[in-house]
Short mmCIF file of C-alpha atoms and ligand atoms in Angstrom, two decimals:
data_model
loop_
_atom_site.label_atom_id
_atom_site.label_comp_id
_atom_site.label_asym_id
_atom_site.label_seq_id
_atom_site.Cartn_x
_atom_site.Cartn_y
_atom_site.Cartn_z
CA UNK A 1 11.73 -30.02 4.32
CA UNK A 2 9.92 -29.59 1.03
CA UNK A 3 10.66 -27.71 -2.18
CA UNK A 4 8.04 -26.13 -4.45
CA UNK A 5 9.42 -26.21 -7.96
CA UNK A 6 7.02 -23.97 -9.88
CA UNK A 7 8.80 -20.68 -10.29
CA UNK A 8 7.39 -17.56 -8.62
CA UNK A 9 7.62 -14.25 -10.44
CA UNK A 10 8.36 -10.64 -9.59
CA UNK A 11 7.59 -7.49 -11.60
CA UNK A 12 10.95 -7.69 -13.35
CA UNK A 13 10.17 -11.14 -14.77
CA UNK A 14 7.25 -10.09 -16.96
CA UNK A 15 5.89 -7.51 -19.37
CA UNK A 16 2.31 -6.90 -20.43
CA UNK A 17 1.56 -7.90 -24.01
CA UNK A 18 -0.15 -5.17 -26.07
CA UNK A 19 -3.57 -5.99 -27.51
CA UNK A 20 -5.72 -4.59 -30.31
CA UNK A 21 -7.71 -1.69 -28.92
CA UNK A 22 -10.47 0.66 -29.99
CA UNK A 23 -9.42 3.40 -27.56
CA UNK A 24 -8.26 6.55 -29.32
CA UNK A 25 -6.65 8.34 -26.42
CA UNK A 26 -5.52 7.97 -22.84
CA UNK A 27 -8.13 10.54 -21.87
CA UNK A 28 -10.82 7.92 -22.57
CA UNK A 29 -9.52 5.73 -19.74
CA UNK A 30 -11.13 5.86 -16.30
CA UNK A 31 -8.97 4.92 -13.33
CA UNK A 32 -11.88 5.18 -10.91
CA UNK A 33 -13.07 2.08 -9.13
CA UNK A 34 -16.02 1.33 -6.90
CA UNK A 35 -15.86 -1.27 -4.18
CA UNK A 36 -18.30 -2.87 -1.80
CA UNK A 37 -16.73 -4.72 1.09
CA UNK A 38 -17.05 -8.19 2.59
CA UNK A 39 -18.01 -7.06 6.11
CA UNK A 40 -18.35 -3.30 6.22
CA UNK A 41 -21.54 -1.84 4.73
CA UNK A 42 -19.58 1.16 3.39
CA UNK A 43 -18.95 1.52 -0.33
CA UNK A 44 -15.91 3.27 -1.76
CA UNK A 45 -15.14 5.08 -4.98
CA UNK A 46 -11.79 6.51 -6.03
CA UNK A 47 -8.44 5.75 -7.66
CA UNK A 48 -7.15 2.69 -5.79
CA UNK A 49 -3.58 3.82 -5.18
CA UNK A 50 -2.40 4.23 -1.58
CA UNK A 51 0.44 5.94 0.24
CA UNK A 52 2.11 3.51 2.67
CA UNK A 53 1.73 3.96 6.44
CA UNK A 54 5.37 4.98 6.90
CA UNK A 55 6.29 8.21 8.67
CA UNK A 56 8.26 9.31 5.60
CA UNK A 57 5.32 8.67 3.23
CA UNK A 58 1.87 8.38 4.85
CA UNK A 59 1.69 11.82 6.43
CA UNK A 60 -1.21 14.22 6.93
CA UNK A 61 0.32 16.49 4.28
CA UNK A 62 0.36 13.59 1.81
CA UNK A 63 -3.26 12.77 2.67
CA UNK A 64 -4.36 16.32 1.89
CA UNK A 65 -3.02 16.15 -1.66
CA UNK A 66 -3.92 12.52 -2.37
CA UNK A 67 -7.48 12.77 -1.03
CA UNK A 68 -8.14 15.84 -3.19
CA UNK A 69 -7.53 13.54 -6.18
CA UNK A 70 -9.44 10.60 -4.67
CA UNK A 71 -6.29 8.61 -3.91
CA UNK A 72 -5.84 6.97 -0.51
CA UNK A 73 -3.37 7.42 2.36
CA UNK A 74 -2.76 4.95 5.15
CA UNK A 75 -1.68 7.44 7.81
CA UNK A 76 1.28 6.19 9.85
CA UNK A 77 0.57 5.18 13.45
CA UNK A 78 2.96 7.56 15.21
CA UNK A 79 0.82 10.69 15.26
CA UNK A 80 -0.48 11.70 18.69
CA UNK A 81 -4.19 12.14 19.32
CA UNK A 82 -3.72 15.93 19.36
CA UNK A 83 -2.16 15.80 15.89
CA UNK A 84 -5.22 13.93 14.65
CA UNK A 85 -7.55 16.47 16.22
CA UNK A 86 -5.73 19.33 14.53
CA UNK A 87 -5.57 17.61 11.18
CA UNK A 88 -9.24 16.60 11.15
CA UNK A 89 -10.35 20.07 12.16
CA UNK A 90 -9.05 21.37 8.82
CA UNK A 91 -9.85 18.45 6.56
CA UNK A 92 -12.12 19.08 3.50
CA UNK A 93 -15.39 17.17 3.27
CA UNK A 94 -15.27 13.52 2.14
CA UNK A 95 -11.52 13.29 2.75
CA UNK A 96 -12.21 10.75 5.49
CA UNK A 97 -13.09 8.31 2.68
CA UNK A 98 -9.46 8.47 1.62
CA UNK A 99 -7.57 7.90 4.84
CA UNK A 100 -6.99 4.93 7.12
CA UNK A 101 -5.89 5.01 10.73
CA UNK A 102 -3.01 2.57 11.13
CA UNK A 103 -2.47 0.46 14.20
CA UNK A 104 -0.23 -2.27 15.53
CA UNK A 105 -1.60 -5.04 17.74
CA UNK A 106 -0.43 -4.04 21.22
CA UNK A 107 -2.77 -2.93 24.01
CA UNK A 108 -1.39 0.58 23.69
CA UNK A 109 -2.17 0.58 19.94
CA UNK A 110 -5.75 -0.57 20.36
CA UNK A 111 -6.40 1.94 23.16
CA UNK A 112 -5.14 4.74 20.96
CA UNK A 113 -7.25 3.53 18.05
CA UNK A 114 -10.33 3.50 20.29
CA UNK A 115 -9.65 7.08 21.39
CA UNK A 116 -9.24 8.31 17.81
CA UNK A 117 -12.52 6.68 16.74
CA UNK A 118 -14.37 7.87 19.81
CA UNK A 119 -13.55 11.49 19.01
CA UNK A 120 -13.75 11.11 15.23
CA UNK A 121 -16.45 8.54 14.43
CA UNK A 122 -16.59 9.79 10.82
CA UNK A 123 -13.30 7.99 10.09
CA UNK A 124 -14.02 4.76 8.27
CA UNK A 125 -10.83 2.81 7.59
CA UNK A 126 -8.56 0.89 9.96
CA UNK A 127 -5.23 -0.51 8.78
CA UNK A 128 -3.97 -3.25 11.11
CA UNK A 129 -0.38 -3.63 10.11
CA UNK A 130 2.25 -6.10 11.25
CA UNK A 131 5.39 -7.27 9.47
CA UNK A 132 4.36 -10.91 9.85
CA UNK A 133 0.66 -11.54 9.43
CA UNK A 134 0.97 -15.27 10.09
CA UNK A 135 0.62 -15.21 13.87
CA UNK A 136 -2.45 -16.44 15.69
CA UNK A 137 -2.26 -13.41 17.95
CA UNK A 138 -2.68 -11.17 14.90
CA UNK A 139 -5.71 -13.13 13.67
CA UNK A 140 -7.31 -12.77 17.13
CA UNK A 141 -6.65 -9.04 17.06
CA UNK A 142 -8.39 -8.78 13.66
CA UNK A 143 -11.37 -10.73 15.07
CA UNK A 144 -11.63 -8.49 18.13
CA UNK A 145 -11.31 -5.35 16.03
CA UNK A 146 -14.15 -6.53 13.77
CA UNK A 147 -16.35 -7.15 16.82
CA UNK A 148 -15.51 -3.72 18.18
CA UNK A 149 -16.02 -1.87 14.85
CA UNK A 150 -18.66 -3.76 12.84
CA UNK A 151 -19.14 -0.88 10.37
CA UNK A 152 -15.55 0.10 9.65
CA UNK A 153 -13.49 -1.10 6.72
CA UNK A 154 -10.66 -3.22 8.10
CA UNK A 155 -7.40 -3.63 6.20
CA UNK A 156 -5.10 -6.32 7.62
CA UNK A 157 -1.65 -7.60 6.66
CA UNK A 158 0.90 -8.49 5.61
CA UNK A 159 0.72 -11.98 4.16
CA UNK A 160 1.61 -13.54 0.79
CA UNK A 161 -0.33 -16.79 0.48
CA UNK A 162 -3.94 -17.62 -0.33
CA UNK A 163 -4.77 -19.65 2.78
CA UNK A 164 -3.78 -16.80 5.08
CA UNK A 165 -5.72 -14.27 2.99
CA UNK A 166 -8.78 -16.46 3.50
CA UNK A 167 -8.16 -16.78 7.23
CA UNK A 168 -7.89 -13.00 7.66
CA UNK A 169 -11.02 -12.33 5.59
CA UNK A 170 -12.94 -14.89 7.63
CA UNK A 171 -11.61 -13.33 10.82
CA UNK A 172 -13.14 -9.98 9.83
CA UNK A 173 -10.80 -8.19 7.43
CA UNK A 174 -12.35 -6.55 4.35
CA UNK A 175 -9.07 -6.00 2.54
CA UNK A 176 -5.84 -7.98 2.97
CA UNK A 177 -2.46 -6.36 2.46
CA UNK A 178 -0.06 -8.53 0.48
CA UNK A 179 3.73 -8.36 0.45
CA UNK A 180 6.57 -9.81 2.49
CA UNK A 181 10.00 -8.60 1.56
CA UNK A 182 9.58 -6.68 -1.72
CA UNK A 183 9.81 -3.16 -0.20
CA UNK A 184 12.44 -0.67 -1.35
CA UNK A 185 13.77 -0.19 2.20
CA UNK A 186 13.04 -3.70 3.40
CA UNK A 187 15.78 -6.12 4.39
CA UNK A 188 13.57 -9.01 5.54
CA UNK A 189 14.65 -11.29 2.70
CA UNK A 190 18.30 -10.67 3.53
CA UNK A 191 17.93 -10.93 7.29
CA UNK A 192 15.57 -13.90 7.37
CA UNK A 193 15.56 -15.62 3.99
CA UNK A 194 11.75 -15.35 4.03
CA UNK A 195 9.70 -13.79 1.21
CA UNK A 196 7.61 -14.30 -1.91
CA UNK A 197 8.05 -12.66 -5.32
CA UNK A 198 5.39 -9.98 -5.47
CA UNK A 199 3.72 -10.66 -8.82
CA UNK A 200 2.99 -14.30 -7.91
CA UNK A 201 1.89 -13.26 -4.42
CA UNK A 202 -0.65 -10.87 -5.98
CA UNK A 203 -1.97 -13.45 -8.46
CA UNK A 204 -2.42 -16.13 -5.80
CA UNK A 205 -3.77 -13.85 -3.06
CA UNK A 206 -6.18 -11.99 -5.37
CA UNK A 207 -7.62 -15.31 -6.46
CA UNK A 208 -8.18 -16.36 -2.84
CA UNK A 209 -9.63 -12.98 -1.79
CA UNK A 210 -11.96 -12.56 -4.76
CA UNK A 211 -13.30 -16.06 -4.23
CA UNK A 212 -14.60 -14.93 -0.84
CA UNK A 213 -15.69 -11.43 -1.90
CA UNK A 214 -12.70 -9.62 -0.36
CA UNK A 215 -10.03 -7.37 -1.82
CA UNK A 216 -6.25 -7.19 -1.69
CA UNK A 217 -3.68 -4.43 -1.64
CA UNK A 218 -0.36 -5.10 -3.34
CA UNK A 219 2.10 -3.59 -0.88
CA UNK A 220 5.73 -2.96 -1.82
CA UNK A 221 8.10 -3.46 -4.69
CA UNK A 222 6.77 -0.93 -7.20
CA UNK A 223 9.68 1.10 -8.53
CA UNK A 224 7.99 2.59 -11.61
CA UNK A 225 4.52 3.32 -13.00
CA UNK A 226 4.94 0.16 -15.12
CA UNK A 227 5.22 -1.95 -11.94
CA UNK A 228 1.97 -0.44 -10.66
CA UNK A 229 0.29 -1.41 -13.93
CA UNK A 230 1.66 -4.95 -13.58
CA UNK A 231 0.31 -5.16 -10.01
CA UNK A 232 -3.18 -4.16 -11.18
CA UNK A 233 -2.83 -6.46 -14.19
CA UNK A 234 -2.05 -9.34 -11.82
CA UNK A 235 -5.28 -8.75 -9.90
CA UNK A 236 -4.50 -6.23 -7.15
CA UNK A 237 -7.52 -4.15 -6.18
CA UNK A 238 -5.32 -1.48 -4.59
CA UNK A 239 -1.60 -0.74 -4.92
CA UNK A 240 0.34 0.70 -1.99
CA UNK A 241 3.47 2.79 -2.55
CA UNK A 242 6.33 3.70 -0.24
CA UNK A 243 9.51 4.68 -2.05
CA UNK A 244 7.78 6.10 -5.12
CA UNK A 245 6.04 8.68 -2.90
CA UNK A 246 9.06 9.39 -0.66
CA UNK A 247 11.27 12.45 -1.07
CA UNK A 248 8.48 14.94 -1.82
CA UNK A 249 7.39 18.13 -0.06
CA UNK A 250 4.54 16.14 1.50
CA UNK A 251 6.53 13.03 2.49
CA UNK A 252 8.07 13.99 5.79
CA UNK A 253 11.62 12.86 6.64
CA UNK A 254 14.57 15.01 7.51
CA UNK A 255 15.89 17.28 4.72
CA UNK A 256 19.61 16.93 4.08
CA UNK A 257 21.94 18.77 1.74
CA UNK A 258 24.79 16.93 0.01
CA UNK A 259 27.14 18.68 -2.42
CA UNK A 260 24.64 21.50 -2.66
CA UNK A 261 21.79 19.14 -3.61
CA UNK A 262 18.72 18.49 -1.43
CA UNK A 263 17.77 14.98 -0.25
CA UNK A 264 15.10 13.62 2.11
CA UNK A 265 15.58 10.79 4.52
CA UNK A 266 13.45 7.72 3.89
CA UNK A 267 13.54 4.65 6.12
CA UNK A 268 11.81 1.36 6.75
CA UNK A 269 9.46 1.21 9.71
CA UNK A 270 11.57 -1.63 11.16
CA UNK A 271 14.87 0.15 10.50
CA UNK A 272 17.03 1.16 13.41
CA UNK A 273 16.27 4.83 12.51
CA UNK A 274 12.52 4.25 12.98
CA UNK A 275 12.95 2.18 16.12
CA UNK A 276 15.24 4.74 17.71
CA UNK A 277 12.78 7.51 16.84
CA UNK A 278 9.62 5.79 18.04
CA UNK A 279 10.49 3.14 20.60
CA UNK A 280 13.84 4.25 21.92
CA UNK A 281 16.06 1.75 20.06
CA UNK A 282 16.24 -1.75 18.60
CA UNK A 283 15.21 -4.30 21.23
CA UNK A 284 17.91 -6.82 22.11
CA UNK A 285 16.00 -9.87 20.84
CA UNK A 286 15.38 -8.52 17.35
CA UNK A 287 17.29 -7.30 14.29
CA UNK A 288 16.42 -4.25 12.27
CA UNK A 289 14.69 -5.33 9.05
CA UNK A 290 14.75 -2.01 7.26
CA UNK A 291 17.17 0.38 5.59
CA UNK A 292 17.67 4.11 5.91
CA UNK A 293 18.35 5.89 2.63
CA UNK A 294 18.54 9.43 1.29
CA UNK A 295 16.35 10.07 -1.73
CA UNK A 296 16.86 13.07 -4.00
CA UNK A 297 14.27 15.76 -3.25
CA UNK A 298 11.47 15.44 -5.81
CA UNK A 299 9.34 18.58 -5.26
CA UNK A 300 5.57 18.38 -5.01
CA UNK A 301 4.00 14.93 -5.13
CA UNK A 302 1.53 16.24 -7.75
CA UNK A 303 4.12 15.81 -10.53
CA UNK A 304 4.84 12.24 -9.52
CA UNK A 305 1.11 11.47 -9.37
CA UNK A 306 0.65 12.78 -12.88
CA UNK A 307 3.45 10.52 -14.06
CA UNK A 308 1.93 7.49 -12.32
CA UNK A 309 -1.65 8.08 -13.45
CA UNK A 310 -0.53 8.95 -17.00
CA UNK A 311 1.50 5.73 -17.17
CA UNK A 312 -1.44 3.68 -15.94
CA UNK A 313 -3.83 5.24 -18.45
CA UNK A 314 -1.33 4.46 -21.16
CA UNK A 315 -1.11 0.79 -20.07
CA UNK A 316 -4.90 0.61 -20.31
CA UNK A 317 -4.87 1.98 -23.87
CA UNK A 318 -2.17 -0.52 -24.90
CA UNK A 319 -4.41 -3.44 -23.89
CA UNK A 320 -7.78 -1.89 -24.74
CA UNK A 321 -9.10 -1.43 -21.19
CA UNK A 322 -11.37 1.61 -21.02
CA UNK A 323 -11.57 1.24 -17.24
CA UNK A 324 -8.95 0.17 -14.70
CA UNK A 325 -11.41 -2.52 -13.61
CA UNK A 326 -10.91 -4.28 -16.96
CA UNK A 327 -7.13 -4.30 -16.81
CA UNK A 328 -6.72 -7.71 -15.15
CA UNK A 329 -8.99 -9.42 -17.67
CA UNK A 330 -7.15 -7.82 -20.55
CA UNK A 331 -3.67 -8.60 -19.22
CA UNK A 332 -1.51 -11.32 -20.70
CA UNK A 333 1.90 -11.41 -19.06
CA UNK A 334 4.87 -12.60 -21.04
CA UNK A 335 7.90 -14.03 -19.26
CA UNK A 336 10.98 -12.00 -20.19
CA UNK A 337 14.71 -11.83 -19.63
CA UNK A 338 15.01 -8.12 -20.34
CA UNK A 339 13.34 -4.92 -19.17
CA UNK A 340 14.28 -1.37 -20.15
CA UNK A 341 17.23 -0.35 -22.32
CA UNK A 342 19.97 0.81 -19.94
CA UNK A 343 22.33 2.45 -22.45
CA UNK A 344 21.73 5.97 -21.16
CA UNK A 345 20.94 5.25 -17.53
CA UNK A 346 23.54 6.57 -15.11
P1 5GP B 1 8.03 0.26 -1.41
O1 5GP B 1 6.84 0.84 -2.09
O2 5GP B 1 8.93 1.29 -0.85
O3 5GP B 1 8.75 -0.74 -2.27
O4 5GP B 1 7.47 -0.62 -0.20
C1 5GP B 1 6.69 -0.05 0.83
C2 5GP B 1 6.33 -1.13 1.84
O5 5GP B 1 7.50 -1.68 2.44
C3 5GP B 1 5.53 -0.66 3.03
O6 5GP B 1 4.19 -0.41 2.75
C4 5GP B 1 5.74 -1.81 4.01
O7 5GP B 1 4.88 -2.89 3.77
C5 5GP B 1 7.15 -2.25 3.69
N1 5GP B 1 8.08 -1.76 4.72
C6 5GP B 1 8.19 -0.51 5.24
N2 5GP B 1 9.17 -0.43 6.15
C7 5GP B 1 9.70 -1.67 6.23
C8 5GP B 1 10.75 -2.23 7.02
O8 5GP B 1 11.42 -1.57 7.80
N3 5GP B 1 10.97 -3.55 6.85
C9 5GP B 1 10.25 -4.32 5.98
N4 5GP B 1 10.50 -5.61 5.91
N5 5GP B 1 9.28 -3.81 5.19
C10 5GP B 1 9.01 -2.51 5.33
#
C-alpha cells in the first residue's frame, strides 16, 4: 500500500482569479475552437461542449438543437439501426460533424457499430465508452477499432491518469474521455471507493494528452456554467455534460408529475433503471453504480445553452481571453474554502 500526499482538487476547491483585460464586452469573445486530431485526418470546428451519451441526455432530439449551434452530442448506444436511419434521413447538412456514435466493447456493440457505419459512412465520430478504461481488453478494442476505421475520430474513455491517457492515444484514440466518479448520478465513489477529483484529473490528463498531440474531454461533475469554465481553464479541450442538460424537452426520460409540477426522470447508465431497461436487470455479479433521480422540467434546452455560453463568455472577459482557446493560459486558480453565498438558496 502507498499513499500520495499531494492533495487533488475538484471544482469546488478553486476559483478563477480575475485579470486585467482589454475586452469591452462579452460579445467580443469567441467560443469557437478548431482541432486537428492525432490519428484521424479530419479537422473539426465548433463550440467544444458535448451532451453525454446517456439515454436521458444524448438523444437525437438533443443533437438536432446542439448541432444547429455547433455543439456536440455523443448519441447514446441504445438506438436501433432503424432509428439511426430515420434520424439521418432528416438531418441538416454538416450535422454529422457534431455527433458521435457511442459503443461498448462487446461483439454485439462492434457489429452494430459496423452496420451503422456501413450504411452511413458520412458519420465521423466514434465514442468508445466504458466505466473503467483501465482494462487491457478495452485497450485492444481501441486498437482494433482504429485499424478498422483509420479515418474516423475515435473518442475513448474513461480514465483519470496521465499514463492511461497516453496508452489510449498510442492505441489509436484521438480524444480521451476523463472522469471516474464525479458524475451527478454516479455512485462509483460510494460503491467502490475509487475516483479522482475532477479538476486535478483534467490538469494531469490534459498535460499528458497535449504532449502527444491528443485531446481530452472532461466528463462529469459540472453543476454550473462556472464549473464548465473551470474545466476549460484547467486544460480540457471539450467538456461533456449530463445532468446540466437533463430535464429538457430534448432530453428524453419519462415525464412525471408531482404535486402538480412536471419532472423528468434522469438516471445513470449503470443504474438499476438503465440496466432493467436495456439489459433486462442488474447481473448477479455486479452492483448498480448509478442513481435514478427526478429533475424539475426545464423547458427547451436553448435557454440552458444561452446561460452556459453566456457564463463562459463572461469568464473569458474576466481573465482577458478573447477566444476560448486562450482561457487555459490566462487561468490562475486560487484555492478556496468558500464558493457561492447560500443565504437565499432554498
Ligand atoms: P454529470 O454531467 O451528470 O455530472 O456527469 C455525466 C457523466 O456521468 C456521464 O458522461 C458519464 O461519464 C457518467 N455516468 C453516467 N451514468 C453513470 C453511472 O450510472 N455510473 C457512473 N459511475 N457514471 C455515470
